[in-house]
Short mmCIF file of C-alpha atoms in Angstrom, two decimals:
data_model
loop_
_atom_site.label_atom_id
_atom_site.label_comp_id
_atom_site.label_asym_id
_atom_site.label_seq_id
_atom_site.Cartn_x
_atom_site.Cartn_y
_atom_site.Cartn_z
CA MET Y 1 119.49 81.54 98.39
CA GLY Y 2 116.88 78.86 98.10
CA ALA Y 3 112.70 79.69 98.67
CA PRO Y 4 112.74 78.59 102.34
CA ASN Y 5 115.47 81.72 102.44
CA ASN Y 6 113.85 83.57 100.98
CA ALA Y 7 110.69 83.31 102.41
CA LEU Y 8 112.07 84.00 105.99
CA LYS Y 9 113.87 86.97 104.94
CA ALA Y 10 111.25 88.97 103.32
CA TYR Y 11 108.06 88.02 106.68
CA MET Y 12 111.07 89.15 109.62
CA SER Y 13 112.61 92.07 108.25
CA ARG Y 14 108.40 93.66 109.84
CA PRO Y 15 109.40 95.03 112.87
CA ASP Y 16 106.60 93.46 114.97
CA ARG Y 17 107.81 89.90 114.31
CA ILE Y 18 111.79 91.13 114.83
CA ARG Y 19 110.01 92.85 118.29
CA SER Y 20 108.42 89.66 119.17
CA VAL Y 21 111.72 87.59 119.29
CA LEU Y 22 113.43 89.62 120.24
CA GLU Y 23 111.27 89.98 123.46
CA TYR Y 24 111.41 86.45 124.27
CA TYR Y 25 115.22 85.59 123.31
CA LEU Y 26 115.12 88.82 126.22
CA GLY Y 27 113.27 88.07 128.34
CA GLU Y 28 111.30 91.21 128.73
CA LYS Y 29 109.54 93.90 126.63
CA LEU Y 30 111.12 96.48 124.99
CA PRO Y 31 110.65 99.83 126.44
CA GLU Y 32 109.08 102.30 124.25
CA ASP Y 33 110.85 103.44 121.70
CA TRP Y 34 111.59 101.06 120.22
CA ALA Y 35 112.23 101.17 116.11
CA CYS Y 36 114.09 99.58 113.94
CA GLU Y 37 114.30 100.12 110.13
CA GLU Y 38 116.35 97.76 107.92
CA THR Y 39 119.15 99.48 106.14
CA GLY Y 40 119.73 96.82 103.64
CA GLY Y 41 122.13 93.56 103.99
CA PHE Y 42 123.97 93.96 100.85
CA VAL Y 43 128.51 94.64 102.19
CA PRO Y 44 130.39 94.59 98.92
CA VAL Y 45 133.88 92.43 98.49
CA ARG Y 46 136.29 92.49 96.89
CA ASP Y 47 138.72 89.19 95.35
CA ALA Y 48 142.32 89.23 95.36
CA ASN Y 49 141.90 90.20 91.91
CA GLY Y 50 140.32 93.09 92.03
CA LYS Y 51 136.73 91.27 91.17
CA LEU Y 52 133.78 93.33 93.13
CA SER Y 53 131.01 90.50 94.34
CA PHE Y 54 128.43 91.35 97.79
CA ARG Y 55 128.32 89.22 100.91
CA GLU Y 56 123.89 89.59 102.22
CA ARG Y 57 122.21 89.14 105.74
CA ASP Y 58 118.95 87.85 106.00
CA PHE Y 59 118.54 91.86 107.64
CA LEU Y 60 120.13 93.88 109.34
CA GLY Y 61 118.92 96.82 110.74
CA LYS Y 62 119.20 99.92 112.81
CA ALA Y 63 117.42 99.39 115.83
CA ARG Y 64 116.81 101.46 119.26
CA ALA Y 65 115.91 101.03 122.85
CA TRP Y 66 117.02 101.74 126.15
CA GLY Y 67 118.23 105.40 124.46
CA PHE Y 68 121.00 103.04 122.97
CA GLN Y 69 120.85 103.00 118.79
CA PHE Y 70 122.98 99.83 117.77
CA LEU Y 71 122.56 97.96 114.35
CA LEU Y 72 120.65 94.44 114.55
CA GLY Y 73 121.59 91.78 112.46
CA LEU Y 74 119.41 88.81 112.49
CA GLU Y 75 119.57 85.52 110.66
CA ASN Y 76 117.03 82.06 109.13
CA GLN Y 77 118.61 79.40 108.71
CA GLU Y 78 115.98 76.20 108.22
CA THR Y 79 118.95 74.01 107.74
CA VAL Y 80 122.18 73.48 109.87
CA ASN Y 81 125.44 75.02 108.10
CA LEU Y 82 128.37 73.62 109.90
CA THR Y 83 130.39 76.78 109.21
CA TYR Y 84 128.28 79.10 110.54
CA PRO Y 85 130.01 80.93 113.34
CA TRP Y 86 132.40 81.36 110.42
CA ARG Y 87 130.03 82.89 108.19
CA VAL Y 88 127.85 84.81 111.54
CA MET Y 89 131.68 86.29 112.07
CA GLU Y 90 132.99 87.06 108.27
CA MET Y 91 129.30 88.93 108.15
CA ASP Y 92 129.78 91.47 110.96
CA CYS Y 93 133.56 91.84 110.29
CA LEU Y 94 132.14 93.31 106.64
CA THR Y 95 129.91 95.46 108.84
CA TYR Y 96 132.45 97.23 111.02
CA GLY Y 97 134.19 97.41 107.97
CA ARG Y 98 132.03 98.82 106.49
CA ASN Y 99 131.63 101.15 109.34
CA ILE Y 100 135.00 102.20 110.21
CA ASP Y 101 135.50 103.71 106.12
CA ARG Y 102 132.57 105.80 106.62
CA ILE Y 103 133.79 107.49 109.80
CA GLN Y 104 137.29 107.62 107.33
CA GLU Y 105 135.32 109.79 105.04
CA ARG Y 106 133.75 111.66 106.99
CA ASN Y 107 136.16 112.46 108.88
CA THR Y 108 138.50 113.48 104.85
CA THR Y 109 135.66 115.32 104.06
CA ASP Y 110 135.20 117.22 107.44
CA LYS Y 111 138.64 117.96 106.73
CA VAL Y 112 138.71 117.21 110.83
CA HIS Y 113 142.42 118.42 112.77
CA TYR Y 114 144.22 115.47 114.92
CA GLY Y 115 145.62 115.53 118.01
CA SER Y 116 148.18 113.28 119.98
CA GLY Y 117 145.13 110.93 120.64
CA ASP Y 118 144.66 110.46 117.61
CA ASP Y 119 145.38 108.61 114.44
CA PHE Y 120 145.79 110.06 111.73
CA LYS Y 121 147.43 108.30 109.37
CA TYR Y 122 144.48 105.35 109.87
CA ARG Y 123 141.94 108.74 110.07
CA TYR Y 124 140.36 107.95 112.93
CA LYS Y 125 139.55 110.41 116.05
CA ARG Y 126 139.95 109.04 119.00
CA GLU Y 127 135.87 110.32 120.18
CA ASP Y 128 135.16 107.90 116.90
CA ARG Y 129 132.84 104.66 117.44
CA LEU Y 130 131.63 102.27 115.97
CA GLU Y 131 127.71 101.26 116.69
CA PRO Y 132 127.81 97.46 117.74
CA VAL Y 133 126.18 94.31 116.04
CA PHE Y 134 123.74 92.37 117.79
CA ASN Y 135 124.05 89.49 116.24
CA LEU Y 136 120.95 86.65 116.22
CA MET Y 137 119.90 82.74 114.21
CA LEU Y 138 116.66 81.76 114.29
CA TYR Y 139 116.84 79.14 113.71
CA TRP Y 140 113.23 76.91 111.49
CA GLY Y 141 114.58 73.77 111.25
CA ARG Y 142 112.39 70.73 113.04
CA LYS Y 143 115.82 68.97 114.02
CA GLN Y 144 117.44 70.27 116.55
CA TRP Y 145 120.76 72.16 115.71
CA THR Y 146 123.66 69.41 116.10
CA GLY Y 147 126.64 72.30 114.12
CA PRO Y 148 128.71 74.65 116.01
CA LEU Y 149 127.28 77.47 117.71
CA CYS Y 150 131.21 79.05 118.17
CA LEU Y 151 134.35 79.09 116.69
CA LYS Y 152 136.12 76.40 119.14
CA ASP Y 153 133.03 74.55 117.66
CA MET Y 154 134.61 74.47 114.90
CA SER Y 155 138.61 74.03 115.47
CA ALA Y 156 140.96 71.40 116.56
CA ASP Y 157 141.33 70.74 120.44
CA ILE Y 158 144.16 72.95 122.59
CA SER Y 159 142.99 71.75 126.12
CA ALA Y 160 146.97 69.93 125.53
CA LEU Y 161 148.10 73.22 124.43
CA PRO Y 162 148.96 75.87 128.14
CA GLU Y 163 146.03 77.97 129.67
CA LYS Y 164 148.03 81.57 128.30
CA LEU Y 165 148.44 79.93 124.21
CA GLN Y 166 144.64 78.75 124.16
CA ASP Y 167 143.82 82.63 124.82
CA LEU Y 168 145.57 83.75 122.36
CA ALA Y 169 143.18 82.19 119.57
CA GLY Y 170 140.04 83.89 119.29
CA ASP Y 171 136.20 82.66 120.06
CA TYR Y 172 133.43 84.03 118.29
CA ARG Y 173 129.50 83.09 119.14
CA VAL Y 174 126.25 82.25 117.71
CA HIS Y 175 123.03 83.37 119.86
CA LEU Y 176 120.33 80.76 118.17
CA VAL Y 177 116.49 80.84 118.93
CA SER Y 178 115.00 77.55 118.06
CA MET Y 179 111.85 80.12 116.64
CA ARG Y 180 109.75 75.43 116.71
CA ASN Y 181 111.10 75.13 120.37
CA ILE Y 182 109.01 78.32 121.81
CA PRO Y 183 106.62 77.10 124.19
CA GLU Y 184 103.72 77.52 124.28
CA LYS Y 185 102.92 80.19 126.67
CA ASP Y 186 105.62 82.43 125.17
CA LEU Y 187 104.20 83.08 122.00
CA GLN Y 188 100.98 83.51 123.46
CA LYS Y 189 102.58 86.41 124.63
CA MET Y 190 104.08 88.24 121.85
CA ASP Y 191 102.19 90.58 119.88
CA SER Y 192 103.14 90.06 116.47
CA ASP Y 193 101.35 87.51 114.51
CA LEU Y 194 104.86 85.22 114.43
CA LYS Y 195 102.93 83.70 117.62
CA TYR Y 196 100.25 82.40 115.13
CA VAL Y 197 102.71 81.12 112.21
CA LEU Y 198 104.54 79.12 114.90
CA GLY Y 199 101.26 77.93 115.89
CA ILE Y 200 100.89 75.86 112.86
CA LEU Y 201 104.39 75.36 112.78
CA ASN Y 202 104.80 73.20 115.76
CA ARG Y 203 101.06 71.30 114.66
CA THR Y 204 101.67 69.77 111.11
CA ALA Y 205 102.13 66.55 111.99
CA SER Y 206 98.99 66.46 112.93
CA ALA Y 207 95.79 67.21 110.79
CA LYS Y 208 93.77 66.77 113.04
CA GLN Y 209 95.87 69.59 115.63
CA TYR Y 210 96.58 72.24 112.78
CA ARG Y 211 92.72 72.44 111.04
CA LYS Y 212 91.66 72.67 114.78
CA TYR Y 213 94.07 75.39 115.37
CA ILE Y 214 93.44 77.63 112.13
CA GLN Y 215 89.66 76.97 113.30
CA ASP Y 216 90.94 78.00 116.69
CA ASN Y 217 92.60 81.24 115.35
CA ARG Y 218 89.51 82.00 112.90
CA ALA Y 219 89.49 86.12 113.19
CA TYR Y 220 93.49 85.22 111.81
CA PHE Y 221 94.12 82.92 109.43
CA SER Y 222 90.80 84.47 107.79
CA ARG Y 223 93.00 87.66 106.70
CA ILE Y 224 96.42 85.58 107.74
CA PRO Y 225 99.41 88.37 105.03
CA ARG Y 226 100.70 86.12 101.94
CA SER Y 227 104.36 86.26 103.60
CA ALA Y 228 102.95 84.11 106.48
CA VAL Y 229 101.42 82.00 103.69
CA ASP Y 230 105.31 81.97 101.94
CA VAL Y 231 106.78 80.90 105.26
CA ILE Y 232 103.97 78.61 106.19
CA ASP Y 233 104.75 76.91 102.51
CA SER Y 234 108.12 76.83 102.95
CA CYS Y 235 108.66 75.13 106.15
CA THR Y 236 105.35 72.33 105.78
CA ASN Y 237 104.96 71.92 102.60
CA ILE Y 238 101.12 73.15 102.71
CA LYS Y 239 100.77 72.33 98.56
CA LYS Y 240 96.10 71.55 98.83
CA PHE Y 241 96.34 74.68 101.01
CA ARG Y 242 98.76 76.86 98.88
CA ASP Y 243 96.34 75.97 95.82
CA CYS Y 244 93.11 77.09 96.83
CA LEU Y 245 94.93 80.53 97.76
CA GLN Y 246 92.52 83.90 96.80
CA TYR Y 247 94.48 86.75 97.57
CA GLN Y 248 93.47 89.78 97.98
CA TRP Y 249 95.30 93.34 98.76
CA ASN Y 250 94.84 95.18 101.89
CA GLN Y 251 95.62 98.71 101.78
CA ASP Y 252 95.72 99.29 105.60
CA SER Y 253 98.64 96.23 106.09
CA ARG Y 254 99.82 97.81 102.04
CA GLU Y 255 99.95 93.19 101.84
CA GLU Y 256 98.37 90.27 100.49
CA GLU Y 257 95.68 88.98 102.18
CA ALA Y 258 94.22 85.28 102.48
CA ASP Y 259 91.61 83.04 103.71
CA MET Y 260 92.61 80.24 105.04
CA CYS Y 261 89.86 79.22 106.72
CA LYS Y 262 87.50 79.19 103.19
CA ALA Y 263 90.42 76.64 101.69
CA LEU Y 264 90.41 74.33 104.65
CA ASP Y 265 86.22 74.57 104.60
CA ASP Y 266 86.74 73.59 100.46
CA ILE Y 267 89.56 71.11 100.93
CA GLU Y 268 87.39 69.29 104.07
CA LYS Y 269 84.18 69.10 100.96
CA TYR Y 270 85.96 68.13 98.41
CA ALA Y 271 87.75 65.44 99.28
CA MET Y 272 83.90 64.65 101.57
CA LYS Y 273 82.87 64.35 97.65
CA LYS Y 274 85.88 62.57 96.48
CA GLY Y 275 84.74 59.81 99.27
CA ARG Y 276 81.19 59.68 98.48
CA LYS Y 277 82.10 59.17 94.33
CA GLN Y 278 84.71 56.75 95.14
CA GLY Y 279 82.03 55.01 97.09
CA GLN Y 280 79.49 54.65 94.39
CA LYS Y 281 81.51 54.02 92.13
CA GLN Y 282 82.74 50.99 94.19
CA GLY Y 283 79.43 50.13 95.11
CA GLU Y 284 78.99 50.18 91.73
CA ARG Y 285 81.72 48.41 90.41
CA SER Y 286 80.85 45.21 93.23
CA GLY Y 287 77.26 44.78 92.24
CA THR Y 288 78.26 44.51 88.33
CA LEU Y 289 80.80 42.10 89.76
CA LYS Y 290 78.67 40.14 91.14
CA THR Y 291 76.09 39.92 89.07
CA LEU Y 292 78.48 37.99 86.68
CA PHE Y 293 79.58 36.09 89.53
CA SER Y 294 76.22 34.46 88.66
CA LEU Y 295 75.72 34.85 85.32
CA VAL Y 296 79.45 32.54 85.00
CA ASN Y 297 77.67 30.70 88.16
CA ASP Y 298 75.35 30.36 86.09
CA GLY Y 299 76.73 28.97 83.49
CA LEU Y 300 74.89 31.58 81.23
CA VAL Y 301 78.51 33.04 80.04
CA LYS Y 302 81.54 32.08 79.82
CA PRO Y 303 84.55 33.20 82.53
CA ALA Y 304 86.34 34.26 79.94
CA GLU Y 305 83.73 36.55 78.88
CA ALA Y 306 83.12 37.80 81.48
CA ALA Y 307 86.28 39.45 82.73
CA ARG Y 308 86.63 41.08 79.41
CA ARG Y 309 83.17 42.88 80.91
CA ALA Y 310 84.64 44.10 84.03
CA LYS Y 311 88.31 44.09 82.84
CA LEU Y 312 90.22 42.34 84.73
CA PRO Y 313 91.84 39.29 83.63
CA GLU Y 314 90.54 36.19 83.73
CA ALA Y 315 93.15 34.45 86.13
CA GLU Y 316 92.19 37.60 88.69
CA PHE Y 317 88.75 37.44 87.98
CA CYS Y 318 88.36 33.81 89.17
CA ARG Y 319 89.88 34.35 92.58
CA GLU Y 320 88.16 37.98 92.67
CA MET Y 321 84.81 35.20 92.53
CA LYS Y 322 86.37 32.84 94.11
CA LYS Y 323 86.22 35.12 97.35
CA ALA Y 324 83.26 35.82 96.89
CA GLY Y 325 82.08 32.56 97.68
CA TYR Y 326 81.74 31.00 94.19
CA SER Y 327 82.78 27.72 93.11
#
């Protein structure tokens, strides 16, 4: 798991941000009973030799809406993954398998009585039910997603086979949200700071645009959470901003915050100061060369000595002198 994915995983674990992206995907507001609590995305697996390892989801939480409880899985992608449908299917299979194990353990612990319609061999009663897993993939990349969005996209072409035989091939769909392509009008409807993070990501191609966006939204960017800075930095590489930021702990939000507006002002002041110094140096340099050109032209200093004083090769000094209009 790389740095960008770590930043996205940490940022998108907060319920209000999850709510924003879900409401955009659904095209409607979630009900008042909406709740989501992360349960941990580690799923244990064993290889052919019985060695234990783990698969990790970016986010897996117990969610509730419309009086219904379900598992919500979120996966963050910044680059195209050509095996992604299989990856999501594997994660879901492991999650459902763990769910079945827990039901079986509960039935064994409770010493349930199995009726004629139950599956006593697998310790599973007819009324036992799995919590459904709903998956959403959040794609943060700049380029359009060109990877497969279902298992059939990964499979060989079976169109020449009889239709009934084609139906025997299982499929698994990926539900994708292209985060950088969410329209501005939909960003404005969001009730979390996700709208500002996506707003700045959509403007990083133009320094003028993102600086204006930061200034226009000073109330947020003057107290931007560190998790949001991490996402912006990972997706756009804002090294100049990052190096100028100073963080303070916010007791209410339980997160470090920084003033990006001040960082922007400091960067611009530094750039102006540097520009003035460079201009001053260039002016001094120009004046020194002009004086040396005159001395050489009047025969008071030899070209080699003047070039040494100018810290230039003699041939280059002579070329510059000629460009300045001296013979």
